[in-house]
Amino acid sequence: MSTIFRRNPIRGFTLLELLVVMVIIGLLAGYVGPRYFAQIGKSEVKTARAQIDGFEKAIEQYRLDTSKFPTTEQGLNALFIRPASEPRWQGPYLKKMPPLDPWSNPYLYRSPGANGDFEIISLGKDGAPGGEGEAADISN
C-alpha cells in the first residue's frame, strides 16, 4: 500500500498557504480600495461641473433668443419647456429635462445670481449648503 501513495500523492494547498494568499489579497484590497473610491468622488464633481457648463451654454442661447435670462421661478425647466410668458422662445435648449446632479439632488438656479446674471448650484454630496471636499457646493 505504501507504494501506491508514493506514485500518486494527493496534492493540495495547506491551510497555511491559503491563509497567506488571503492576507495578501486583503492587503491589496486595503491599499487599492480607498484610492478607487476617491476617484469615484472626483468623477462626480467633474460630472457636476460639466453639467453646469452645459446649462450655462443653454441659458446663454435662451438669452439670445428672448433677450433675458430665465427667472428664478422658471428655473432650468425653461430650457426644455416653453414658459407661457416667452413668445420668442426658440427651444428646447436641452435635449431632455434638466437632470439631477450626480448625488441625485436638483440643481438650484437663481437669477440674478450672487456673482453675476445667473447662478447654477449643486449642493454637493451632502445636499446641504456649504461643506468641504466632495460635500462642497459647486457653482458657475
PDB file of C-alpha atoms in Angstrom:
ATOM      1  CA  MET A   1       0.000   0.000   0.000  1.00  0.00           C
ATOM      2  CA  SER A   2       2.752   2.445   0.711  1.00  0.00           C
ATOM      3  CA  THR A   3       3.979   2.198  -2.880  1.00  0.00           C
ATOM      4  CA  ILE A   4       0.594   3.383  -4.163  1.00  0.00           C
ATOM      5  CA  PHE A   5       0.737   6.597  -2.155  1.00  0.00           C
ATOM      6  CA  ARG A   6       4.218   7.360  -3.342  1.00  0.00           C
ATOM      7  CA  ARG A   7       3.310   7.076  -7.005  1.00  0.00           C
ATOM      8  CA  ASN A   8       0.066   9.120  -6.817  1.00  0.00           C
ATOM      9  CA  PRO A   9       0.421  11.541  -3.961  1.00  0.00           C
ATOM     10  CA  ILE A  10      -2.668  13.675  -3.330  1.00  0.00           C
ATOM     11  CA  ARG A  11      -1.740  17.248  -3.931  1.00  0.00           C
ATOM     12  CA  GLY A  12      -3.438  20.327  -2.498  1.00  0.00           C
ATOM     13  CA  PHE A  13      -2.876  23.513  -0.575  1.00  0.00           C
ATOM     14  CA  THR A  14      -2.266  23.590   3.121  1.00  0.00           C
ATOM     15  CA  LEU A  15      -4.285  25.796   5.405  1.00  0.00           C
ATOM     16  CA  LEU A  16      -1.241  27.981   5.980  1.00  0.00           C
ATOM     17  CA  GLU A  17      -0.773  28.589   2.241  1.00  0.00           C
ATOM     18  CA  LEU A  18      -4.430  29.560   1.866  1.00  0.00           C
ATOM     19  CA  LEU A  19      -4.190  31.972   4.796  1.00  0.00           C
ATOM     20  CA  VAL A  20      -1.080  33.641   3.318  1.00  0.00           C
ATOM     21  CA  VAL A  21      -2.878  34.172  -0.013  1.00  0.00           C
ATOM     22  CA  MET A  22      -5.937  35.598   1.757  1.00  0.00           C
ATOM     23  CA  VAL A  23      -3.753  38.026   3.738  1.00  0.00           C
ATOM     24  CA  ILE A  24      -2.041  39.202   0.544  1.00  0.00           C
ATOM     25  CA  ILE A  25      -5.399  39.752  -1.169  1.00  0.00           C
ATOM     26  CA  GLY A  26      -6.650  41.648   1.892  1.00  0.00           C
ATOM     27  CA  LEU A  27      -3.599  43.910   1.903  1.00  0.00           C
ATOM     28  CA  LEU A  28      -4.005  44.669  -1.790  1.00  0.00           C
ATOM     29  CA  ALA A  29      -7.712  45.460  -1.332  1.00  0.00           C
ATOM     30  CA  GLY A  30      -6.894  47.714   1.624  1.00  0.00           C
ATOM     31  CA  TYR A  31      -4.369  49.627  -0.457  1.00  0.00           C
ATOM     32  CA  VAL A  32      -6.288  49.884  -3.753  1.00  0.00           C
ATOM     33  CA  GLY A  33      -9.849  50.251  -2.394  1.00  0.00           C
ATOM     34  CA  PRO A  34      -9.571  53.732  -0.849  1.00  0.00           C
ATOM     35  CA  ARG A  35      -7.787  55.087  -3.922  1.00  0.00           C
ATOM     36  CA  TYR A  36     -10.503  53.684  -6.181  1.00  0.00           C
ATOM     37  CA  PHE A  37     -13.348  55.222  -4.180  1.00  0.00           C
ATOM     38  CA  ALA A  38     -11.555  58.592  -4.022  1.00  0.00           C
ATOM     39  CA  GLN A  39     -11.503  58.607  -7.830  1.00  0.00           C
ATOM     40  CA  ILE A  40     -15.260  57.991  -7.921  1.00  0.00           C
ATOM     41  CA  GLY A  41     -15.839  61.101  -5.786  1.00  0.00           C
ATOM     42  CA  LYS A  42     -13.627  63.197  -8.076  1.00  0.00           C
ATOM     43  CA  SER A  43     -15.502  61.981 -11.150  1.00  0.00           C
ATOM     44  CA  GLU A  44     -18.851  63.004  -9.625  1.00  0.00           C
ATOM     45  CA  VAL A  45     -17.523  66.536  -9.044  1.00  0.00           C
ATOM     46  CA  LYS A  46     -16.248  66.675 -12.641  1.00  0.00           C
ATOM     47  CA  THR A  47     -19.643  65.466 -13.899  1.00  0.00           C
ATOM     48  CA  ALA A  48     -21.432  68.213 -11.950  1.00  0.00           C
ATOM     49  CA  ARG A  49     -19.068  70.863 -13.359  1.00  0.00           C
ATOM     50  CA  ALA A  50     -19.629  69.588 -16.908  1.00  0.00           C
ATOM     51  CA  GLN A  51     -23.417  69.634 -16.474  1.00  0.00           C
ATOM     52  CA  ILE A  52     -23.314  73.172 -15.069  1.00  0.00           C
ATOM     53  CA  ASP A  53     -21.198  74.239 -18.052  1.00  0.00           C
ATOM     54  CA  GLY A  54     -23.797  72.756 -20.411  1.00  0.00           C
ATOM     55  CA  PHE A  55     -26.580  74.599 -18.575  1.00  0.00           C
ATOM     56  CA  GLU A  56     -24.645  77.870 -18.882  1.00  0.00           C
ATOM     57  CA  LYS A  57     -24.409  77.479 -22.659  1.00  0.00           C
ATOM     58  CA  ALA A  58     -28.103  76.672 -22.937  1.00  0.00           C
ATOM     59  CA  ILE A  59     -29.008  79.694 -20.766  1.00  0.00           C
ATOM     60  CA  GLU A  60     -26.887  81.970 -22.963  1.00  0.00           C
ATOM     61  CA  GLN A  61     -28.725  80.673 -26.040  1.00  0.00           C
ATOM     62  CA  TYR A  62     -32.032  81.262 -24.254  1.00  0.00           C
ATOM     63  CA  ARG A  63     -30.956  84.850 -23.535  1.00  0.00           C
ATOM     64  CA  LEU A  64     -30.004  85.427 -27.171  1.00  0.00           C
ATOM     65  CA  ASP A  65     -33.477  84.337 -28.281  1.00  0.00           C
ATOM     66  CA  THR A  66     -35.577  86.014 -25.578  1.00  0.00           C
ATOM     67  CA  SER A  67     -33.323  88.973 -24.606  1.00  0.00           C
ATOM     68  CA  LYS A  68     -33.415  87.943 -20.934  1.00  0.00           C
ATOM     69  CA  PHE A  69     -32.413  85.115 -18.639  1.00  0.00           C
ATOM     70  CA  PRO A  70     -34.973  82.691 -17.223  1.00  0.00           C
ATOM     71  CA  THR A  71     -36.356  83.872 -13.910  1.00  0.00           C
ATOM     72  CA  THR A  72     -35.621  82.034 -10.677  1.00  0.00           C
ATOM     73  CA  GLU A  73     -39.232  80.823 -10.659  1.00  0.00           C
ATOM     74  CA  GLN A  74     -38.946  79.428 -14.214  1.00  0.00           C
ATOM     75  CA  GLY A  75     -35.678  77.748 -13.303  1.00  0.00           C
ATOM     76  CA  LEU A  76     -33.784  75.380 -15.562  1.00  0.00           C
ATOM     77  CA  ASN A  77     -37.055  73.853 -16.784  1.00  0.00           C
ATOM     78  CA  ALA A  78     -37.449  76.943 -19.013  1.00  0.00           C
ATOM     79  CA  LEU A  79     -34.635  75.492 -21.121  1.00  0.00           C
ATOM     80  CA  PHE A  80     -36.777  72.494 -22.064  1.00  0.00           C
ATOM     81  CA  ILE A  81     -40.402  73.608 -21.620  1.00  0.00           C
ATOM     82  CA  ARG A  82     -41.628  76.900 -23.114  1.00  0.00           C
ATOM     83  CA  PRO A  83     -42.651  79.373 -20.424  1.00  0.00           C
ATOM     84  CA  ALA A  84     -46.085  80.846 -21.103  1.00  0.00           C
ATOM     85  CA  SER A  85     -44.683  84.386 -20.918  1.00  0.00           C
ATOM     86  CA  GLU A  86     -41.979  83.870 -23.615  1.00  0.00           C
ATOM     87  CA  PRO A  87     -43.299  84.359 -27.171  1.00  0.00           C
ATOM     88  CA  ARG A  88     -39.755  84.480 -28.661  1.00  0.00           C
ATOM     89  CA  TRP A  89     -38.668  81.165 -27.089  1.00  0.00           C
ATOM     90  CA  GLN A  90     -36.946  79.054 -29.768  1.00  0.00           C
ATOM     91  CA  GLY A  91     -36.150  75.959 -27.661  1.00  0.00           C
ATOM     92  CA  PRO A  92     -35.855  73.434 -26.397  1.00  0.00           C
ATOM     93  CA  TYR A  93     -32.308  74.363 -25.434  1.00  0.00           C
ATOM     94  CA  LEU A  94     -31.634  70.980 -23.814  1.00  0.00           C
ATOM     95  CA  LYS A  95     -32.241  67.527 -25.329  1.00  0.00           C
ATOM     96  CA  LYS A  96     -34.188  66.442 -22.237  1.00  0.00           C
ATOM     97  CA  MET A  97     -35.366  67.781 -18.885  1.00  0.00           C
ATOM     98  CA  PRO A  98     -32.511  69.068 -16.712  1.00  0.00           C
ATOM     99  CA  PRO A  99     -31.043  66.060 -14.885  1.00  0.00           C
ATOM    100  CA  LEU A 100     -30.365  65.765 -11.192  1.00  0.00           C
ATOM    101  CA  ASP A 101     -26.802  66.308 -10.025  1.00  0.00           C
ATOM    102  CA  PRO A 102     -24.562  63.217  -9.592  1.00  0.00           C
ATOM    103  CA  TRP A 103     -25.798  62.858  -5.986  1.00  0.00           C
ATOM    104  CA  SER A 104     -29.477  62.801  -7.086  1.00  0.00           C
ATOM    105  CA  ASN A 105     -30.268  66.322  -5.887  1.00  0.00           C
ATOM    106  CA  PRO A 106     -31.805  69.006  -8.122  1.00  0.00           C
ATOM    107  CA  TYR A 107     -29.611  71.843  -9.335  1.00  0.00           C
ATOM    108  CA  LEU A 108     -30.507  75.260  -7.931  1.00  0.00           C
ATOM    109  CA  TYR A 109     -30.931  78.188 -10.321  1.00  0.00           C
ATOM    110  CA  ARG A 110     -31.033  81.843  -9.304  1.00  0.00           C
ATOM    111  CA  SER A 111     -31.395  84.914 -11.459  1.00  0.00           C
ATOM    112  CA  PRO A 112     -29.820  87.284 -10.635  1.00  0.00           C
ATOM    113  CA  GLY A 113     -27.027  85.289  -9.058  1.00  0.00           C
ATOM    114  CA  ALA A 114     -24.661  86.210  -6.259  1.00  0.00           C
ATOM    115  CA  ASN A 115     -21.770  86.865  -8.659  1.00  0.00           C
ATOM    116  CA  GLY A 116     -23.423  87.564 -11.988  1.00  0.00           C
ATOM    117  CA  ASP A 117     -26.585  87.491 -14.078  1.00  0.00           C
ATOM    118  CA  PHE A 118     -27.453  83.955 -13.012  1.00  0.00           C
ATOM    119  CA  GLU A 119     -26.145  81.191 -10.777  1.00  0.00           C
ATOM    120  CA  ILE A 120     -26.415  77.405 -11.060  1.00  0.00           C
ATOM    121  CA  ILE A 121     -25.553  75.445  -7.920  1.00  0.00           C
ATOM    122  CA  SER A 122     -25.099  71.805  -6.943  1.00  0.00           C
ATOM    123  CA  LEU A 123     -25.059  71.392  -3.181  1.00  0.00           C
ATOM    124  CA  GLY A 124     -22.533  68.549  -3.379  1.00  0.00           C
ATOM    125  CA  LYS A 125     -22.602  65.115  -1.835  1.00  0.00           C
ATOM    126  CA  ASP A 126     -24.281  66.182   1.410  1.00  0.00           C
ATOM    127  CA  GLY A 127     -27.106  68.082  -0.335  1.00  0.00           C
ATOM    128  CA  ALA A 128     -26.748  70.981   2.108  1.00  0.00           C
ATOM    129  CA  PRO A 129     -25.273  74.457   1.621  1.00  0.00           C
ATOM    130  CA  GLY A 130     -21.560  74.788   2.396  1.00  0.00           C
ATOM    131  CA  GLY A 131     -19.324  71.857   3.108  1.00  0.00           C
ATOM    132  CA  GLU A 132     -15.814  70.772   2.211  1.00  0.00           C
ATOM    133  CA  GLY A 133     -14.321  68.250  -0.204  1.00  0.00           C
ATOM    134  CA  GLU A 134     -16.992  66.262  -2.020  1.00  0.00           C
ATOM    135  CA  ALA A 135     -19.664  67.934   0.127  1.00  0.00           C
ATOM    136  CA  ALA A 136     -18.665  71.420  -1.074  1.00  0.00           C
ATOM    137  CA  ASP A 137     -21.078  73.412  -3.214  1.00  0.00           C
ATOM    138  CA  ILE A 138     -20.304  73.582  -6.939  1.00  0.00           C
ATOM    139  CA  SER A 139     -21.447  76.604  -8.924  1.00  0.00           C
ATOM    140  CA  ASN A 140     -20.730  78.542 -12.109  1.00  0.00           C
TER     141      ASN A 140
END
